[in-house]
């Protein structure tokens, strides 16, 4: 079984998808983390856009990205980059490089392989990103479009910063919301694989819901799908 969870930044996809995969005994594939690994490697090599587009595409083609620990850790070669790819700077650059057709072609091919391998190895996979149900696995068994209002996602970003750093975020709620809206615009209007819900996707609004409440909803949806398959 392939479960595809798409949605905008800050909707809670990673938290929910990771726990859902654990509940089902499936592999977890954070596709956005793969693009973040490319962004991190590009910035460390001093590559930028638009002047280094060709070099970034070539870098993505050669980068040895792997997901380990049932998808919870991201490696480039033997280097664990999980904790280095979650900064605002990497997030912003990821949004830019993920719009490059050449980068997406390389990463999507890897995602399809990982998903199919996971079906064989542990019976299924939960993949989360922005184009899983429309490009990577349009024939996914369950398609979820997870979202939240821009203000809610901005508030989550402030809370996440405080939890990780122990300090107040160096940006306001209004600035965070503006950044969220700009990210949404880039992701939904890019020419290659724009963010959008598949026609048969189930929409889940996560405002005022705990991650556990969302997970319970998704488990029920999966069980219902299994019952009629």
Coordinates of C-alpha atoms in Angstrom, one line a residue, residues 99 101 104 186-194:
X99 CA 11.2 24.4 -8.7
X101 CA 12.7 20.6 -13.5
X104 CA 12.7 17.3 -9.6
X186 CA 6.1 29.7 -5.1
X187 CA 5.1 26.0 -4.5
X188 CA 1.7 26.3 -6.1
X189 CA 2.7 28.4 -9.2
X190 CA 6.0 26.7 -10.2
X191 CA 5.9 25.3 -13.7
X192 CA 7.1 21.8 -12.7
X193 CA 5.0 19.7 -10.3
X194 CA 3.1 22.5 -8.5

